[in-house]
Short mmCIF file of C-alpha atoms and ligand atoms in Angstrom, two decimals:
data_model
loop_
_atom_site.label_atom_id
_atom_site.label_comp_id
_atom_site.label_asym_id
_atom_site.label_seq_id
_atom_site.Cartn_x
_atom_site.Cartn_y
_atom_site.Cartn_z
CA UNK S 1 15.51 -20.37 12.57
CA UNK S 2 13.96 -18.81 15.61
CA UNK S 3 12.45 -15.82 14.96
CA UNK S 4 10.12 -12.96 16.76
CA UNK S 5 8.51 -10.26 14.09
CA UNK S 6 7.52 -7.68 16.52
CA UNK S 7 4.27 -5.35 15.59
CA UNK S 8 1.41 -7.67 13.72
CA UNK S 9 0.33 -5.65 11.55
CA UNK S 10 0.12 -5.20 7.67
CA UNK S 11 4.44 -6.02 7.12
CA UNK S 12 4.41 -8.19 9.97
CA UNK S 13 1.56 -10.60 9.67
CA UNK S 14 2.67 -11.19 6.02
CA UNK S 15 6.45 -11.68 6.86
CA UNK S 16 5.80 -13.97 10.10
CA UNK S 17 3.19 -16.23 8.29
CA UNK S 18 5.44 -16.48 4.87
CA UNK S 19 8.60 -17.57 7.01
CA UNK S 20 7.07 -19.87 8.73
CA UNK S 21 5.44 -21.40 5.62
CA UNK S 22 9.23 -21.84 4.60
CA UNK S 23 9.94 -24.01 7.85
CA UNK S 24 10.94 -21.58 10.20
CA UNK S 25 9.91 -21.18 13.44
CA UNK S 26 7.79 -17.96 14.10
CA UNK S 27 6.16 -16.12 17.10
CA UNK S 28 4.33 -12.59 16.38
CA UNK S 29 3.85 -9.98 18.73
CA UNK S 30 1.72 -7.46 19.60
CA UNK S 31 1.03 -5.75 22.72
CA UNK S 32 -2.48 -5.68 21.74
CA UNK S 33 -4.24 -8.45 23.56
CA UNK S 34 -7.38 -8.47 21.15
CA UNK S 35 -5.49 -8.68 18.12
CA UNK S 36 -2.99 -11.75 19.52
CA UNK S 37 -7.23 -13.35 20.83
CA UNK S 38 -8.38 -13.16 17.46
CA UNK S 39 -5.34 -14.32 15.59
CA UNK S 40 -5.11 -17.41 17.76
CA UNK S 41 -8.77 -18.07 17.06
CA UNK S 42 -8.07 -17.77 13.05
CA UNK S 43 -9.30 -13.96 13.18
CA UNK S 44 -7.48 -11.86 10.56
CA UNK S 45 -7.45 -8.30 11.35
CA UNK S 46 -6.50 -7.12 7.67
CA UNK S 47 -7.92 -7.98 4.38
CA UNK S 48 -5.46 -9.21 1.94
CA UNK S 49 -6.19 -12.44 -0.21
CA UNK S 50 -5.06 -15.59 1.11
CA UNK S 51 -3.20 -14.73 4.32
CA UNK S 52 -6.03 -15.95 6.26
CA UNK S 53 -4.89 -19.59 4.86
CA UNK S 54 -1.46 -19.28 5.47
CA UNK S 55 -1.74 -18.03 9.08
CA UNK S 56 -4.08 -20.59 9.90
CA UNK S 57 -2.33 -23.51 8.34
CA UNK S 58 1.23 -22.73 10.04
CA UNK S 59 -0.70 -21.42 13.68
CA UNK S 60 -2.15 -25.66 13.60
CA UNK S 61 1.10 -26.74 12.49
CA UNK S 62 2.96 -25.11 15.36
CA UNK S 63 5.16 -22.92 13.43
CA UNK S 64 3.66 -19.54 13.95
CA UNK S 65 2.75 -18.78 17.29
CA UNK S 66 1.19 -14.96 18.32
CA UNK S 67 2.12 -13.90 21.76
CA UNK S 68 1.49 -10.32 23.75
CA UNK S 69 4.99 -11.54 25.40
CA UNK S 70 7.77 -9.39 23.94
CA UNK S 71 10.31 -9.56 26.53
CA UNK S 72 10.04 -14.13 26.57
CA UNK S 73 9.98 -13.92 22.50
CA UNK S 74 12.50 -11.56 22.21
CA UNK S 75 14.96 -14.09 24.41
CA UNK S 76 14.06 -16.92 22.34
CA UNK S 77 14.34 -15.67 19.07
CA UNK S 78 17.42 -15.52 17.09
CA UNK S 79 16.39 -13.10 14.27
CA UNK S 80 14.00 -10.39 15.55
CA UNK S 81 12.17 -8.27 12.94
CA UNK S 82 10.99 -5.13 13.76
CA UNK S 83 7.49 -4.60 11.89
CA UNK S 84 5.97 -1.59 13.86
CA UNK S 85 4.14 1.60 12.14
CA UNK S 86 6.37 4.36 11.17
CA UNK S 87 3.71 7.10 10.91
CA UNK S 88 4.15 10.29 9.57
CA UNK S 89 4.42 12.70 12.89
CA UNK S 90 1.37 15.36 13.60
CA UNK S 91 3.29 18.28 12.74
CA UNK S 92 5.55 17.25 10.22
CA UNK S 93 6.06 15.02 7.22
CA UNK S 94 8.94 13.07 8.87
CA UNK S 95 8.24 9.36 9.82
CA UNK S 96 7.34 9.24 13.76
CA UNK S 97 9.95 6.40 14.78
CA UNK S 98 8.46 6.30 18.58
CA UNK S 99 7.29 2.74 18.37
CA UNK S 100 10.79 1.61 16.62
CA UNK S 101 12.90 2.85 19.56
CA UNK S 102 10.30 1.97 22.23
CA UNK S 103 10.77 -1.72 20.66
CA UNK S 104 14.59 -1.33 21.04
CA UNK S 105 14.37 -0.32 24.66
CA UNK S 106 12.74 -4.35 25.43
CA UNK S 107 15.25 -5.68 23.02
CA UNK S 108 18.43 -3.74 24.78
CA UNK S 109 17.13 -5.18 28.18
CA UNK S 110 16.36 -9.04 26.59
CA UNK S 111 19.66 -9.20 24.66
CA UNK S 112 20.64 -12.59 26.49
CA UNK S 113 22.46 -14.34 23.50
CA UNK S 114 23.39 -13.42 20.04
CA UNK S 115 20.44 -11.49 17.70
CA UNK S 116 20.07 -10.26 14.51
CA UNK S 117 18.15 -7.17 14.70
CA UNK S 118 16.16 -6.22 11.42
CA UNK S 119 13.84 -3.32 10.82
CA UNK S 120 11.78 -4.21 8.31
CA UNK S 121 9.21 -0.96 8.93
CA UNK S 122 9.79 1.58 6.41
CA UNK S 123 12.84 3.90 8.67
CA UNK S 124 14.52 7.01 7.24
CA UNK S 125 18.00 6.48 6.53
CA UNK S 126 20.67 6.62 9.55
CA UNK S 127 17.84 4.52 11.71
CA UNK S 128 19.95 1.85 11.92
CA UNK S 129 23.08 3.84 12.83
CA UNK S 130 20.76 5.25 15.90
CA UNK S 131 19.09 1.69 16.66
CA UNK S 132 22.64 0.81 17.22
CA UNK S 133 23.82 3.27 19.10
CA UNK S 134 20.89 2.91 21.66
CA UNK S 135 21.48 -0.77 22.06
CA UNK S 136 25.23 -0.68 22.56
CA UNK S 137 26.66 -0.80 26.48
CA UNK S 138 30.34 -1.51 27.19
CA UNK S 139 29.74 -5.05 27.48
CA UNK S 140 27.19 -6.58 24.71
CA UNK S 141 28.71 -5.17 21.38
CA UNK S 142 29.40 -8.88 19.91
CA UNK S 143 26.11 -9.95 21.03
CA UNK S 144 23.70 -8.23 18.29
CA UNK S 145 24.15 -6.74 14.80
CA UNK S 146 21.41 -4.28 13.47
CA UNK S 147 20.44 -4.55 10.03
CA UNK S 148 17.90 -3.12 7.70
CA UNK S 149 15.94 -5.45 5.36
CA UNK S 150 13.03 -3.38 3.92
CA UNK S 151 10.10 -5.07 2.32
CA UNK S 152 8.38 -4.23 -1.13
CA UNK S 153 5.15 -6.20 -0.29
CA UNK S 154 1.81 -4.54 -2.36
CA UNK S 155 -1.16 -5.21 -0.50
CA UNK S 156 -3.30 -6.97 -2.01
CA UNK S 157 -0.57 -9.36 -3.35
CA UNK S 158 1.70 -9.47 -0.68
CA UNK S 159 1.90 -12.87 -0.35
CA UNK S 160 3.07 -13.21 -4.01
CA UNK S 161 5.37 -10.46 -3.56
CA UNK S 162 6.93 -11.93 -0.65
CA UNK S 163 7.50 -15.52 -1.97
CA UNK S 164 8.69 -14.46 -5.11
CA UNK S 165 9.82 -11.13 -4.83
CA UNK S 166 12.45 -9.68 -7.32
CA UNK S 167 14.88 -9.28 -4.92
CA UNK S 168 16.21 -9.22 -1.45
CA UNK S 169 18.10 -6.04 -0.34
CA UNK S 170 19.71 -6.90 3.05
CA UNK S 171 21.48 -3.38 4.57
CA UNK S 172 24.81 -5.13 6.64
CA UNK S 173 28.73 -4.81 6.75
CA UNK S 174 28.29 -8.09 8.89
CA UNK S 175 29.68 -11.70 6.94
CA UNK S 176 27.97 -13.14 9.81
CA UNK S 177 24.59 -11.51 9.46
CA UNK S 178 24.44 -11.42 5.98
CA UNK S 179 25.42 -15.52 5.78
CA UNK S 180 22.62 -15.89 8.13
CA UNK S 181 20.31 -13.43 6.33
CA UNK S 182 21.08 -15.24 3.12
CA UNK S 183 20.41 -18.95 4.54
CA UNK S 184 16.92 -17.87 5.70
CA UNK S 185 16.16 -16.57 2.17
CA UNK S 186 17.50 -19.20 0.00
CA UNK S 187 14.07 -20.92 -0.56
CA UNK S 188 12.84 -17.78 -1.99
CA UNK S 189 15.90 -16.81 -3.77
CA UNK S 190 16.26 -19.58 -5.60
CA UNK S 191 12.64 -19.33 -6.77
CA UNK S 192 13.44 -16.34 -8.86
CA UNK S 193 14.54 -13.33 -7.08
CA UNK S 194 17.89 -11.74 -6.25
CA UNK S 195 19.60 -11.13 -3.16
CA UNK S 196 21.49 -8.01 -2.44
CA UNK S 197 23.81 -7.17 0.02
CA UNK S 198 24.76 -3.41 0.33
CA UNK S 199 25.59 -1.37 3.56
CA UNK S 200 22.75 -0.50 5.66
CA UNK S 201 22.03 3.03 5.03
CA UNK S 202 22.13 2.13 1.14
CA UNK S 203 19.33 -0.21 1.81
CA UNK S 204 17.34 2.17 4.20
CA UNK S 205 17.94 4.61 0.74
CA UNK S 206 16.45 1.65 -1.56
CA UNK S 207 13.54 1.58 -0.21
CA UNK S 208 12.61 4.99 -0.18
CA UNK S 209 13.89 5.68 -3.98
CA UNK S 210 11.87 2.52 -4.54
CA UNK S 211 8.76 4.41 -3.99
CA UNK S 212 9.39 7.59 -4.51
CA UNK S 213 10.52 6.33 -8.49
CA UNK S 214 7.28 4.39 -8.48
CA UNK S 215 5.51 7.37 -7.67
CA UNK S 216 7.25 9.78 -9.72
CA UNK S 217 6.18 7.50 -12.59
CA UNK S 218 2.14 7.23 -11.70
CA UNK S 219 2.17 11.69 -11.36
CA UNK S 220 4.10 11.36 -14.66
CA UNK S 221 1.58 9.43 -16.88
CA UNK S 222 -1.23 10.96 -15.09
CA UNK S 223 0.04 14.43 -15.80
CA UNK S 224 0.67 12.85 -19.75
CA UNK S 225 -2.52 11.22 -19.49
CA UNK S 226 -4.47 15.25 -19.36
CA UNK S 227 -2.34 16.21 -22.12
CA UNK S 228 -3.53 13.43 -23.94
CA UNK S 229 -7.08 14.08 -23.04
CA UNK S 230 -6.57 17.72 -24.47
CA UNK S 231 -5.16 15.84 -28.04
CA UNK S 232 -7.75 13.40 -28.31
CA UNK S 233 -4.54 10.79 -27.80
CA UNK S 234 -4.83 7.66 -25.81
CA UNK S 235 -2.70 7.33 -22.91
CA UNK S 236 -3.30 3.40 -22.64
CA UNK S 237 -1.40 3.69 -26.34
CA UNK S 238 1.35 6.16 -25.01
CA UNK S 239 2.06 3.42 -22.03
CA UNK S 240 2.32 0.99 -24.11
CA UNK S 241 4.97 2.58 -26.19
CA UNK S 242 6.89 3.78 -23.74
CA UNK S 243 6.75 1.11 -21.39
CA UNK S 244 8.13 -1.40 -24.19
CA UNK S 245 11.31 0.05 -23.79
CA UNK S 246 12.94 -1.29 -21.41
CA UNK S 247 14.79 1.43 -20.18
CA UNK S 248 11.15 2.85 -19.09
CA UNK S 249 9.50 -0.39 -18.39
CA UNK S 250 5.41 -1.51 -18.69
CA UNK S 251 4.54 -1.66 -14.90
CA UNK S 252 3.42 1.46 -12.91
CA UNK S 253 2.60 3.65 -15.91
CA UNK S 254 -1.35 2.97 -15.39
CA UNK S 255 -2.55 6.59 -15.11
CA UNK S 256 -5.87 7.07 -12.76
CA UNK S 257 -6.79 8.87 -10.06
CA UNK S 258 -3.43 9.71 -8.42
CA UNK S 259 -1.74 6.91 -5.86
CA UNK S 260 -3.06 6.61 -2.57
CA UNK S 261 -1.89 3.83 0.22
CA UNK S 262 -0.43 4.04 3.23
CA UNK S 263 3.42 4.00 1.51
CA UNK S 264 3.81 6.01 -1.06
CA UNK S 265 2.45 9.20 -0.37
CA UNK S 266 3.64 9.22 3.60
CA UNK S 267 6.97 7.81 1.89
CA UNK S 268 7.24 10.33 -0.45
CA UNK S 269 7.11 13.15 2.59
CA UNK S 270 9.33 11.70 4.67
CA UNK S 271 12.23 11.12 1.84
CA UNK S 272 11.76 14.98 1.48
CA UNK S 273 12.11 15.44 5.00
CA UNK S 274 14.78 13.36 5.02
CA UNK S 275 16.27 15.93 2.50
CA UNK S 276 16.07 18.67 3.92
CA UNK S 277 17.64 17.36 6.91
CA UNK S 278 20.84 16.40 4.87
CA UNK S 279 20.52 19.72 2.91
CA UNK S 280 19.93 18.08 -0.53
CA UNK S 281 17.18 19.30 -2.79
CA UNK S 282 14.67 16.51 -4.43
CA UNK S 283 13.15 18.95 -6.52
CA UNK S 284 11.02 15.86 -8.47
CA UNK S 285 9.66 13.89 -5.86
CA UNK S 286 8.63 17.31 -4.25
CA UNK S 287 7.18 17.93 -7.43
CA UNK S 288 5.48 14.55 -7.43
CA UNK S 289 4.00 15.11 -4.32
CA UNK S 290 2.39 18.45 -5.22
CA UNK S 291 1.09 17.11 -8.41
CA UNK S 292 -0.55 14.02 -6.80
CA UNK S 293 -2.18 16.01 -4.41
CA UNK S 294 -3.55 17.99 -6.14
CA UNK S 295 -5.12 15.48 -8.67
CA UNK S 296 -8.21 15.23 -7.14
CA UNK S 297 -8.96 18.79 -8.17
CA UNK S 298 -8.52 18.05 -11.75
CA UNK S 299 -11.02 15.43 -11.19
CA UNK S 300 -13.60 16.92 -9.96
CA UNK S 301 -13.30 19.54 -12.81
CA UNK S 302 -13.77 16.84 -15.01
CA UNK S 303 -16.77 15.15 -13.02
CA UNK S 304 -18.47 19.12 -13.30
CA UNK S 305 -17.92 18.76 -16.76
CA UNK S 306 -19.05 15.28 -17.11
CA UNK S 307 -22.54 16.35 -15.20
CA UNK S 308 -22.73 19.99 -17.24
CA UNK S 309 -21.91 22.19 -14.15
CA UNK S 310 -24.53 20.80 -11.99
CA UNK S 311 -23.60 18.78 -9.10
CA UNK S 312 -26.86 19.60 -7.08
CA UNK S 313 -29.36 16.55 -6.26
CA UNK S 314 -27.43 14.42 -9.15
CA UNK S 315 -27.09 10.66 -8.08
CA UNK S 316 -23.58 9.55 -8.21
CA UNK S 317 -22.46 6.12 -7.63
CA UNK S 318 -18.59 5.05 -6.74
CA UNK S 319 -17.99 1.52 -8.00
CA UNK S 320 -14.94 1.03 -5.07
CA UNK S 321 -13.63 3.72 -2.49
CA UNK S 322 -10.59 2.35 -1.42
CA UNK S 323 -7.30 3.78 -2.61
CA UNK S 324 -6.80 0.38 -5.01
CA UNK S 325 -8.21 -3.03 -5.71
CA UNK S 326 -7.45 -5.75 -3.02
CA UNK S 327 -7.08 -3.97 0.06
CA UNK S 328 -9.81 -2.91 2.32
CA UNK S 329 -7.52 0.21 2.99
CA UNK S 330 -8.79 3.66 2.88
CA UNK S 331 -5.68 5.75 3.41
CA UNK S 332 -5.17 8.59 1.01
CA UNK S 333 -7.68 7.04 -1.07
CA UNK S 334 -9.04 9.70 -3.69
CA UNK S 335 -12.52 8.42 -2.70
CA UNK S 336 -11.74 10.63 0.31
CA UNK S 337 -11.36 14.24 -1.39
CA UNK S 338 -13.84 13.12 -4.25
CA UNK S 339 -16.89 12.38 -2.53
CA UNK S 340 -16.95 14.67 0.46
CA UNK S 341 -16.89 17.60 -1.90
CA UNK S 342 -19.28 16.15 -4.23
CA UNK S 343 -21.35 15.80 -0.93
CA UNK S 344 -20.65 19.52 0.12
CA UNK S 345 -22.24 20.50 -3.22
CA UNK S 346 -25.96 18.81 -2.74
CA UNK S 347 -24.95 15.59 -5.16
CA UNK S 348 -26.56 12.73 -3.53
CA UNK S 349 -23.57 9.93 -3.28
CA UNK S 350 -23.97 5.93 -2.95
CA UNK S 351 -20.94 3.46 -3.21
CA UNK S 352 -20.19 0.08 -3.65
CA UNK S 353 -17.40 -1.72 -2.13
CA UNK S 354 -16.43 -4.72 -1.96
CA UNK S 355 -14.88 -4.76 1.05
CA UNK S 356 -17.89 -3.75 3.16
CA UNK S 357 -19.26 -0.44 3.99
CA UNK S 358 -16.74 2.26 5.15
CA UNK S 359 -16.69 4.39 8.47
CA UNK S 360 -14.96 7.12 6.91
CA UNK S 361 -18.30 8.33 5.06
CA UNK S 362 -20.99 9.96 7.02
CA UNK S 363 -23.30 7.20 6.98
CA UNK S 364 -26.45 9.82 6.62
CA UNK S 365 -25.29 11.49 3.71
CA UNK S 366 -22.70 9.07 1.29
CA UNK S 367 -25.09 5.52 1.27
CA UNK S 368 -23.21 2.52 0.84
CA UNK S 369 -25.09 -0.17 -0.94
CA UNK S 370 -23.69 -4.39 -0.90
CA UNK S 371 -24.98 -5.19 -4.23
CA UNK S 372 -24.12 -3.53 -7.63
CA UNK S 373 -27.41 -2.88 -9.13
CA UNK S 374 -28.66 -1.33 -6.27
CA UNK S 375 -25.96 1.23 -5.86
CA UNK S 376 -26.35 2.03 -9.43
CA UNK S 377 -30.21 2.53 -9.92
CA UNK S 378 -30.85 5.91 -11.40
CA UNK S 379 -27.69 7.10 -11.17
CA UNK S 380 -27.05 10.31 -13.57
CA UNK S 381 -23.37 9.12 -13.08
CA UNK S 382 -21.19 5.65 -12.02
CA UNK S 383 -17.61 6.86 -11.47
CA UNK S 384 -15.32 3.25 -11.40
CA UNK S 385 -13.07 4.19 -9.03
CA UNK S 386 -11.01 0.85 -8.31
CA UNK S 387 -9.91 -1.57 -10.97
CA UNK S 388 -11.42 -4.86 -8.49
CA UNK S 389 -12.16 -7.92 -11.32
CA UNK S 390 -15.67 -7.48 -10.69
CA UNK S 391 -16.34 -4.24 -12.35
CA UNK S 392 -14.57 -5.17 -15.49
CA UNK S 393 -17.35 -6.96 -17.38
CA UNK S 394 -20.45 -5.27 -16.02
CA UNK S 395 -23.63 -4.62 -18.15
CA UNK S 396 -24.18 -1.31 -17.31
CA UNK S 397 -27.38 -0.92 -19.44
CA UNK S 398 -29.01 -3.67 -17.06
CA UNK S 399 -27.56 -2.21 -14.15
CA UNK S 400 -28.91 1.76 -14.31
CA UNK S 401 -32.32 2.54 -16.32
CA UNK S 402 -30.94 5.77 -18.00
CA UNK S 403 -31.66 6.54 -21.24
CA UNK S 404 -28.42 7.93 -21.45
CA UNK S 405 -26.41 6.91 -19.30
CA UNK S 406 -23.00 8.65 -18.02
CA UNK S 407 -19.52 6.76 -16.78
CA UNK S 408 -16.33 8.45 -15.63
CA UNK S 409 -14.01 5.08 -15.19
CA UNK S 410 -10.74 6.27 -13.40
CA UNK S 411 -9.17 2.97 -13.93
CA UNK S 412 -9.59 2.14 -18.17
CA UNK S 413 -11.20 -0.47 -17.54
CA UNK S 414 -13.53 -0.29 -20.73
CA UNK S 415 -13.24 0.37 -24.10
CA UNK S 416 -14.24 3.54 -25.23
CA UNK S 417 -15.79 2.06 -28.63
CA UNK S 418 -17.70 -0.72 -27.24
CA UNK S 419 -19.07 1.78 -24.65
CA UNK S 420 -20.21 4.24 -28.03
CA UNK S 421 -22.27 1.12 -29.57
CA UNK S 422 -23.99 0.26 -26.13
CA UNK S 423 -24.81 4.59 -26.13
CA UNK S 424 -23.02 5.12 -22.79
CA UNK S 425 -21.33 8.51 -22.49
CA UNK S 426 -18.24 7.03 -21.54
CA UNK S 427 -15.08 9.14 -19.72
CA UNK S 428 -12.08 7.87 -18.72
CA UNK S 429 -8.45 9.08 -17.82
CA UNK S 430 -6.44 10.32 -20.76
CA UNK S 431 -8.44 9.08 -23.75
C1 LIG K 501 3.62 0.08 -2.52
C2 LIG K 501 4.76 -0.53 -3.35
O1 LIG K 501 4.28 -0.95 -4.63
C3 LIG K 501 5.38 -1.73 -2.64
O2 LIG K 501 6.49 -2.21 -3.38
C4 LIG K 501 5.86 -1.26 -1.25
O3 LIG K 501 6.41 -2.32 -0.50
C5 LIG K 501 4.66 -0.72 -0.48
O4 LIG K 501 4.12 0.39 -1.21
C6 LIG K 501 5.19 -0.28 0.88
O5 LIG K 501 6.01 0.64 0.92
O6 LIG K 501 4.92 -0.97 1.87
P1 LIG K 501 1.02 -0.47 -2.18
O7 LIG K 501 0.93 0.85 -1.50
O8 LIG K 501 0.39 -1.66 -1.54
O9 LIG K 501 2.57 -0.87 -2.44
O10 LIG K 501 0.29 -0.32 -3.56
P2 LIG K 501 0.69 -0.15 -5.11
O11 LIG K 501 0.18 -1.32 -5.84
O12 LIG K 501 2.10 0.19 -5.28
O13 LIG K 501 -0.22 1.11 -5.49
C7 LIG K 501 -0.02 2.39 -4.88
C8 LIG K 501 -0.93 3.41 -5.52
O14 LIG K 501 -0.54 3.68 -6.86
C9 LIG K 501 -2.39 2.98 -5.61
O15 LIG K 501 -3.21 4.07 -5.31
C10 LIG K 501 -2.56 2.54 -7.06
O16 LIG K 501 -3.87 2.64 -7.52
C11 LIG K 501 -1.63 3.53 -7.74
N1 LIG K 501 -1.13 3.06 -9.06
C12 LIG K 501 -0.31 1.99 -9.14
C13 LIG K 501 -1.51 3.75 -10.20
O17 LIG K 501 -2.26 4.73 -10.16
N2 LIG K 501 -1.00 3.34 -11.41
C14 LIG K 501 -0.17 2.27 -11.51
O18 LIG K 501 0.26 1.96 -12.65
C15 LIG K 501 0.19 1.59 -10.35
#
């Protein structure tokens, strides 16, 4: 298959590289110049493990091609996938769909044979109805059918997610484009996941719910998890037994510091936006989105605690800033409300990250250090902040001179016992 993924981004640099991995024939776009430079020359402008690889192995193989050329790609292509950003807008929490339709308006002029057009982007429901509308002329209605196909993809294991992903949705009333649809997934369905046809608006819907559930589920074992830590119960237990039934399910129910990312919580907003556009009232994922922003609040309560009200001149390290492990991505990381406030208050802050030092700190007040044991010397606290591999077996007695040394670990990473024996004060989320 021919096909053009337009935006090369996060979505788009992951879809284009995996589909041409399975044999197709891919050409990214972007109309910016650098980006499209540094890709041909094997520069990846995101972090996520093992894309690198796969776009460099398929660019020398001649099956992924990058290109600032929209209008030439678009011609050639027989599938075009629409991967641009879909923002949430400046003055309100619905998705900003400006780069969508501006991509349309090259694809309504380019139209010169028959095209599946797929948005891929995250797009609030009845996008597709209006993606149609703006392409259709008297003359060219047999020659495209618009169809949504949203992605699930986690960063930092997108590439897993994508080759064996647990299923397909495909949004289309079209035998044709669905046929096609499901021939271009059939190595990957067959692997293990399922493919689902439904109308398009229903799969514009999935996507949304998709996250909005998963996110509903975080706020609800984190707001379980501080009940917990009032009854001296252990959340980590209470996941366990809920998760095992399988009505509930194990995955997701990791409380922490509240989710973060660049989906769910601009997701979230704009499936409430949607809403209240269609008069409907989602009273719990409005409720999820209050209660996850206001997390870091609770936090910090516990952090003042932690340090005995006094946040002035105390050392505090961050083991990871970014809003998970595996991603070099800041957005609506807590790392963002923690620290600044801790700042504000005269606590002196250094981090460690392993994804490099990051601009969003003032680089004269929150230090970034690119070893451990330096970022943790005479700390009065280490807060663990991302679950990366590498802080799960640390010796934190080697790593900070204290004689008694404190730990708030926002991920569970360690065992509340063991850390007694080694005498670490030892804090962590619901336990
Ligand atoms: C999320 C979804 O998981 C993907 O399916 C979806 O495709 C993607 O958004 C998107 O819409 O593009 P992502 O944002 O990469 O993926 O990250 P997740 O792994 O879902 O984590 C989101 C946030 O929830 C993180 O802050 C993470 O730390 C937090 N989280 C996750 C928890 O606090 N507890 C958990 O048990 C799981």
């Amino acid at each position: 298959m021919k096909i053009c993924v337009i935006g090369s981004g996060y979505v788009g640099l992951v879809s284009g590289a995996c589909f041409a991995e399975l044999g197709n024939n891919v050409t990214c776009v972007d109309n910016k110049l650098n980006k499209i430079n540094n890709l041909k020359n094997g520069v990846i402008p995101i972090y996520e493990p093992g894309l690198d690889e796969l776009i460099i192995r398929n660019f020398e193989q001649k099956r992924l091609q990058f290109t600032t050329n929209i209008s030439k790609s678009i011609k050639k292509a027989d599938l075009i996938f629409i991967c641009v950003g879909t923002p949430t807008k400046t003055k309100s929490n619905e998705a900003d769909l400006k780069y969508v339709f501006q991509v349309v308006k090259i694809i309504k002029k380019n139209l010169n044979k028959y095209k599946i057009i797929i948005t891929k982007s995250t797009v609030p429901v009845t996008t597709g109805d209006k993606i149609q509308r703006l392409l259709t002329t008297k003359t060219n209605k047999k020659l495209f059918e618009v169809v949504s196909n949203p992605e699930f993809l986690r960063e930092g294991e997108a590439i897993r997610d994508f080759m064996f992903p647990d299923r397909v949705v495909v949004g289309t009333n079209s035998k044709k484009a669905n046929n096609i649809l499901k021939n271009l997934y059939s190595p990957i369905i067959k692997k293990k996941g399922i493919y689902f046809n439904t109308s398009r608006r229903a799969a514009e819907v999935i996507k949304y719910a998709a996250n909005a559930f998963l996110a509903t589920k975080i706020t609800f074992i984190n707001e379980i998890s501080n009940l917990c830590e009032k009854l001296k119960v252990d959340v980590t237990d209470v996941s366990i037994g809920i998760g095992a039934d399988e009505r509930i399910g194990s995955r997701f129910l990791r409380a922490g510091p509240g989710y973060g990312g660049s989906c769910f919580p601009k997701d979230t907003r704009a499936l409430v936006s949607t809403s209240k556009k269609f008069k409907t009232n989602l009273s719990i994922v409005n409720s999820t989105i209050h209660s996850n922003d206001n997390r870091y609040k609770y936090l910090l309560t516990r952090i003042k605690q932690i340090l005995n009200n006094k946040l002035k001149s105390k050392k505090i390290t961050f083991l990871g800033v970014t809003f998970k492990a595996g991603t070099d991505d800041m957005r609506d990381s807590a790392s963002l409300k923690l620290i600044p406030y801790l700042v504000k208050k005269g606590s002196k802050v250094s981090y460690y990250e392993p994804t490099g030092i990051k601009n969003e700190f003032d680089k004269k007040k929150v230090f970034y250090f690119n070893n451990i044991k330096d970022a943790c010397k005479n700390s009065d606290l280490l807060i663990i902040h991302t679950e990366w591999n590498e802080f799960k077996q640390l010796n934190f007695n080697w790593l900070n001179n204290k004689k008694k040394l404190k730990i708030y670990d926002l991920r569970n990473l360690y065992s509340p016992a063991k850390m007694k024996n080694k005498n670490i004060e030892y804090f962590s989320i619901g336990r």
